[in-house]
Tab-separated table of C-alpha atoms in Angstrom:
chain	number	residue	atom	x	y	z
A	1	MET	CA	-7.732	7.503	-2.045
A	2	LYS	CA	-10.219	4.821	-1.074
A	3	ILE	CA	-12.852	4.445	-3.772
A	4	LEU	CA	-16.214	2.679	-3.678
A	5	VAL	CA	-17.373	1.339	-7.050
A	6	VAL	CA	-21.119	0.687	-7.328
A	7	GLU	CA	-21.678	-1.104	-10.641
A	8	ASP	CA	-23.859	-4.124	-11.432
A	9	GLU	CA	-22.392	-4.926	-14.871
A	10	LYS	CA	-19.868	-7.515	-13.753
A	11	VAL	CA	-17.434	-7.294	-16.669
A	12	LEU	CA	-17.398	-3.496	-16.519
A	13	GLY	CA	-17.263	-3.418	-12.719
A	14	ALA	CA	-14.268	-5.743	-12.637
A	15	ALA	CA	-12.470	-3.693	-15.300
A	16	VAL	CA	-13.158	-0.401	-13.495
A	17	ALA	CA	-12.045	-1.792	-10.120
A	18	GLU	CA	-8.810	-3.130	-11.623
A	19	ARG	CA	-8.009	0.105	-13.495
A	20	VAL	CA	-8.689	2.236	-10.412
A	21	ARG	CA	-6.486	-0.103	-8.374
A	22	GLN	CA	-3.717	0.248	-10.956
A	23	ALA	CA	-3.946	4.020	-10.503
A	24	GLY	CA	-2.915	3.543	-6.873
A	25	HIS	CA	-6.266	3.657	-5.104
A	26	ALA	CA	-7.828	1.197	-2.683
A	27	VAL	CA	-11.060	-0.162	-4.159
A	28	ASP	CA	-14.215	-1.871	-2.921
A	29	TRP	CA	-16.723	-2.958	-5.569
A	30	PHE	CA	-20.384	-3.764	-4.955
A	31	THR	CA	-23.289	-4.434	-7.303
A	32	THR	CA	-26.277	-3.335	-5.209
A	33	LEU	CA	-27.420	-0.276	-3.308
A	34	SER	CA	-27.884	-2.289	-0.126
A	35	ASP	CA	-24.275	-3.500	-0.137
A	36	ALA	CA	-23.032	-0.001	-0.996
A	37	ARG	CA	-24.979	1.457	1.937
A	38	ALA	CA	-23.469	-1.115	4.295
A	39	ALA	CA	-19.967	-0.328	3.018
A	40	LEU	CA	-20.455	3.423	3.462
A	41	ALA	CA	-21.669	2.831	7.013
A	42	THR	CA	-18.570	0.871	7.996
A	43	SER	CA	-15.694	2.368	6.002
A	44	ALA	CA	-14.418	5.861	5.190
A	45	TYR	CA	-14.360	6.493	1.437
A	46	ASP	CA	-12.924	9.470	-0.400
A	47	PHE	CA	-14.746	8.813	-3.656
A	48	VAL	CA	-17.787	6.927	-5.013
A	49	LEU	CA	-18.218	5.799	-8.626
A	50	LEU	CA	-21.979	5.368	-8.789
A	51	ASP	CA	-24.038	3.620	-11.458
A	52	LEU	CA	-27.684	4.672	-11.616
A	53	GLY	CA	-29.560	1.668	-12.999
A	54	LEU	CA	-28.990	-0.904	-10.264
A	55	ARG	CA	-30.985	-4.065	-9.582
A	56	ASP	CA	-32.366	-2.842	-6.279
A	57	GLY	CA	-33.008	0.794	-7.163
A	58	ASN	CA	-31.740	4.015	-8.686
A	59	GLY	CA	-28.298	5.211	-7.658
A	60	ARG	CA	-29.642	8.743	-7.322
A	61	THR	CA	-31.400	7.574	-4.158
A	62	LEU	CA	-28.047	6.714	-2.607
A	63	LEU	CA	-26.570	9.985	-3.873
A	64	ARG	CA	-29.294	11.969	-2.117
A	65	GLU	CA	-28.717	9.969	1.075
A	66	ILE	CA	-24.984	10.747	0.949
A	67	ARG	CA	-25.611	14.454	0.391
A	68	ALA	CA	-28.040	14.524	3.334
A	69	THR	CA	-25.080	13.737	5.627
A	70	PRO	CA	-21.952	15.779	6.424
A	71	SER	CA	-19.800	13.248	4.524
A	72	PRO	CA	-17.223	14.988	2.271
A	73	VAL	CA	-17.075	12.049	-0.164
A	74	ALA	CA	-16.887	12.919	-3.868
A	75	VAL	CA	-19.374	11.228	-6.218
A	76	LEU	CA	-18.985	10.593	-9.942
A	77	ILE	CA	-22.017	9.128	-11.715
A	78	THR	CA	-21.367	6.424	-14.323
A	79	THR	CA	-24.432	5.508	-16.379
A	80	ALA	CA	-25.890	4.663	-19.764
A	81	LEU	CA	-28.462	7.457	-19.375
A	82	ASP	CA	-27.242	10.150	-21.755
A	83	GLN	CA	-30.085	12.656	-21.905
A	84	ILE	CA	-29.287	16.203	-20.801
A	85	SER	CA	-32.179	15.982	-18.339
A	86	ASP	CA	-30.559	12.923	-16.723
A	87	ARG	CA	-27.265	14.752	-16.324
A	88	ILE	CA	-28.944	17.804	-14.854
A	89	ALA	CA	-30.882	15.632	-12.392
A	90	GLY	CA	-27.742	13.829	-11.223
A	91	LEU	CA	-25.740	17.027	-10.817
A	92	SER	CA	-28.668	18.693	-9.047
A	93	ASP	CA	-28.750	15.802	-6.566
A	94	GLY	CA	-25.115	16.509	-5.703
A	95	ALA	CA	-22.920	14.561	-8.117
A	96	ASP	CA	-19.516	16.123	-8.766
A	97	ASP	CA	-19.219	14.771	-12.296
A	98	TYR	CA	-21.032	12.535	-14.775
A	99	ILE	CA	-19.650	10.108	-17.359
A	100	VAL	CA	-21.762	8.220	-19.900
A	101	LYS	CA	-21.253	4.570	-20.860
A	102	PRO	CA	-19.410	3.325	-22.791
A	103	TYR	CA	-16.448	5.308	-21.538
A	104	ASP	CA	-12.676	5.018	-21.746
A	105	LEU	CA	-11.092	3.837	-18.500
A	106	ASP	CA	-8.219	6.310	-18.796
A	107	GLU	CA	-10.740	9.143	-19.144
A	108	LEU	CA	-12.461	7.853	-16.020
A	109	ILE	CA	-9.160	8.035	-14.088
A	110	ALA	CA	-8.569	11.569	-15.401
A	111	ARG	CA	-12.020	12.632	-14.192
A	112	ILE	CA	-11.423	11.062	-10.781
A	113	ASP	CA	-8.150	12.991	-10.492
A	114	ALA	CA	-9.806	16.258	-11.580
A	115	VAL	CA	-12.626	15.945	-9.043
A	116	ALA	CA	-10.166	14.949	-6.299
A	117	ARG	CA	-8.071	18.055	-6.978
A	118	ARG	CA	-11.149	20.225	-6.443
A	119	TYR	CA	-12.026	18.448	-3.201
A	120	LEU	CA	-8.498	18.402	-1.817
A	121	ALA	CA	-7.297	21.728	-3.131
A	122	LEU	CA	-4.165	23.141	-1.549
A	123	PRO	CA	-2.778	26.691	-1.800
A	124	GLU	CA	0.175	25.101	-3.614
A	125	ASN	CA	0.396	21.773	-5.395
A	126	ILE	CA	4.168	21.531	-4.899
A	127	ILE	CA	5.313	20.781	-1.367
A	128	ARG	CA	8.981	20.907	-0.393
A	129	ARG	CA	10.536	19.179	2.569
A	130	GLY	CA	14.313	19.513	2.780
A	131	GLY	CA	15.714	18.247	-0.516
A	132	THR	CA	12.466	16.532	-1.468
A	133	GLU	CA	9.763	17.997	-3.715
A	134	ILE	CA	6.254	16.481	-3.835
A	135	ASP	CA	4.357	17.478	-6.971
A	136	LEU	CA	0.668	16.696	-6.434
A	137	THR	CA	-0.335	17.748	-9.955
A	138	ARG	CA	2.182	15.574	-11.805
A	139	ARG	CA	1.967	12.852	-9.134
A	140	ARG	CA	5.702	12.534	-8.599
A	141	VAL	CA	8.401	13.011	-5.966
A	142	ILE	CA	11.803	14.514	-6.723
A	143	CYS	CA	14.460	13.580	-4.156
A	144	ALA	CA	17.963	15.077	-4.397
A	145	GLY	CA	17.256	16.077	-7.995
A	146	GLN	CA	16.085	12.618	-9.071
A	147	GLU	CA	12.519	11.350	-9.536
A	148	ALA	CA	11.720	8.669	-6.967
A	149	ASP	CA	10.581	5.364	-8.464
A	150	LEU	CA	7.353	4.937	-6.504
A	151	THR	CA	4.765	2.224	-6.951
A	152	ALA	CA	1.115	3.269	-7.189
A	153	ARG	CA	0.510	2.426	-3.539
A	154	GLU	CA	3.680	4.186	-2.401
A	155	TRP	CA	2.541	7.331	-4.174
A	156	ALA	CA	-0.904	6.931	-2.597
A	157	VAL	CA	0.486	7.126	0.944
A	158	VAL	CA	2.732	10.099	0.080
A	159	GLU	CA	-0.284	11.883	-1.412
A	160	LEU	CA	-2.464	11.005	1.588
A	161	LEU	CA	-0.004	12.707	3.948
A	162	ALA	CA	0.878	15.587	1.602
A	163	ARG	CA	-2.746	16.620	1.139
A	164	ARG	CA	-3.153	16.842	4.910
A	165	PRO	CA	-0.078	18.817	5.991
A	166	GLY	CA	0.194	18.904	9.760
A	167	ALA	CA	-2.502	16.267	10.278
A	168	VAL	CA	-1.659	12.889	11.769
A	169	CYS	CA	-2.900	9.876	9.808
A	170	SER	CA	-3.401	6.819	11.949
A	171	ARG	CA	-2.165	3.389	10.941
A	172	GLU	CA	-5.798	2.409	10.428
A	173	ARG	CA	-6.439	5.406	8.138
A	174	ILE	CA	-3.457	4.494	5.998
A	175	GLU	CA	-4.583	0.857	5.844
A	176	ASP	CA	-8.038	2.052	4.820
A	177	ALA	CA	-6.552	4.184	2.035
A	178	LEU	CA	-4.336	1.422	0.656
A	179	TYR	CA	-6.337	-1.768	0.978
A	180	GLY	CA	-9.830	-2.860	-0.018
A	181	MET	CA	-12.194	-5.030	2.014
A	182	GLY	CA	-11.069	-8.621	2.249
A	183	GLU	CA	-7.391	-7.940	1.530
A	184	THR	CA	-5.045	-9.579	4.012
A	185	ILE	CA	-2.913	-7.066	5.934
A	186	GLY	CA	0.051	-8.185	8.011
A	187	SER	CA	0.428	-6.906	11.567
A	188	ASN	CA	3.437	-4.749	10.672
A	189	ALA	CA	2.583	-4.100	7.013
A	190	ILE	CA	2.212	-0.336	7.383
A	191	GLU	CA	5.476	0.031	9.297
A	192	VAL	CA	7.338	-1.920	6.611
A	193	PHE	CA	5.570	0.083	3.901
A	194	ILE	CA	6.465	3.453	5.458
A	195	SER	CA	10.073	2.334	5.884
A	196	ARG	CA	10.259	1.455	2.185
A	197	VAL	CA	8.789	4.811	1.158
A	198	ARG	CA	11.236	6.696	3.391
A	199	LYS	CA	14.179	5.012	1.671
A	200	LYS	CA	12.932	6.325	-1.667
A	201	ILE	CA	11.916	9.886	-0.757
A	202	GLY	CA	14.289	10.732	2.075
A	203	PRO	CA	14.202	9.892	5.797
A	204	GLY	CA	12.995	13.280	7.033
A	205	VAL	CA	9.809	13.672	4.971
A	206	ILE	CA	7.451	11.352	6.871
A	207	ARG	CA	7.362	11.803	10.630
A	208	THR	CA	6.307	9.112	13.106
A	209	VAL	CA	3.974	10.371	15.831
A	210	ARG	CA	4.354	7.761	18.538
A	211	GLY	CA	1.106	6.077	19.453
A	212	ARG	CA	-0.879	8.046	16.863
A	213	GLY	CA	0.437	7.435	13.360
A	214	TYR	CA	2.328	9.401	10.705
A	215	SER	CA	2.380	12.911	9.301
A	216	LEU	CA	4.261	15.011	6.800
A	217	SER	CA	7.267	16.706	8.347
A	218	ALA	CA	6.687	20.354	9.239
A	219	ALA	CA	10.203	21.357	8.148
A	220	ALA	CA	10.025	23.119	4.778
A	221	ASP	CA	12.774	24.624	2.706
A	222	PRO	CA	13.857	28.092	3.923
């Protein structure tokens, strides 16, 4: 997923961005509402981690703006405000979850995963293509009876395609899901990346749609 972190505590923001990146997500981190608005206007995010007490306003204002649009982005509030009334207000404005500072970074990742499962729910969380099994719950791929040794980013692209069976993901969409703003991307980086993933999970799982991008193969086990 591509995740926008809106957090003005620099030490915490850097730690959150790094931990989320380690979990295999592309991350952009900003410290103000104005920068977050600009990012949302120019890039497609799957998830927003939103602090409330920002230097240029309350994050709930941005949350209400997001929910006033058709955007399907998930929002998890991260804040030091721990009153029940604060939680109710944030959830009423459209937040999907709420975590109070100080929080454990591994718990944050678990909450992100839980919210994402609700947003991207599939009839089945195990997808089979030929001799390959993609387990979206356990975040693993079994190929010819062996678990594929995927990096976080390699898993991210498999998950991106598996959660959209039949849909074609463009090269640009995959870049957007894997890389944050400012990261250098080679002209053939995605092609090389897909080739590497295919070697690990089997050549018939990811299909190239010429001129459009990539999709999960339609051929399932009988």
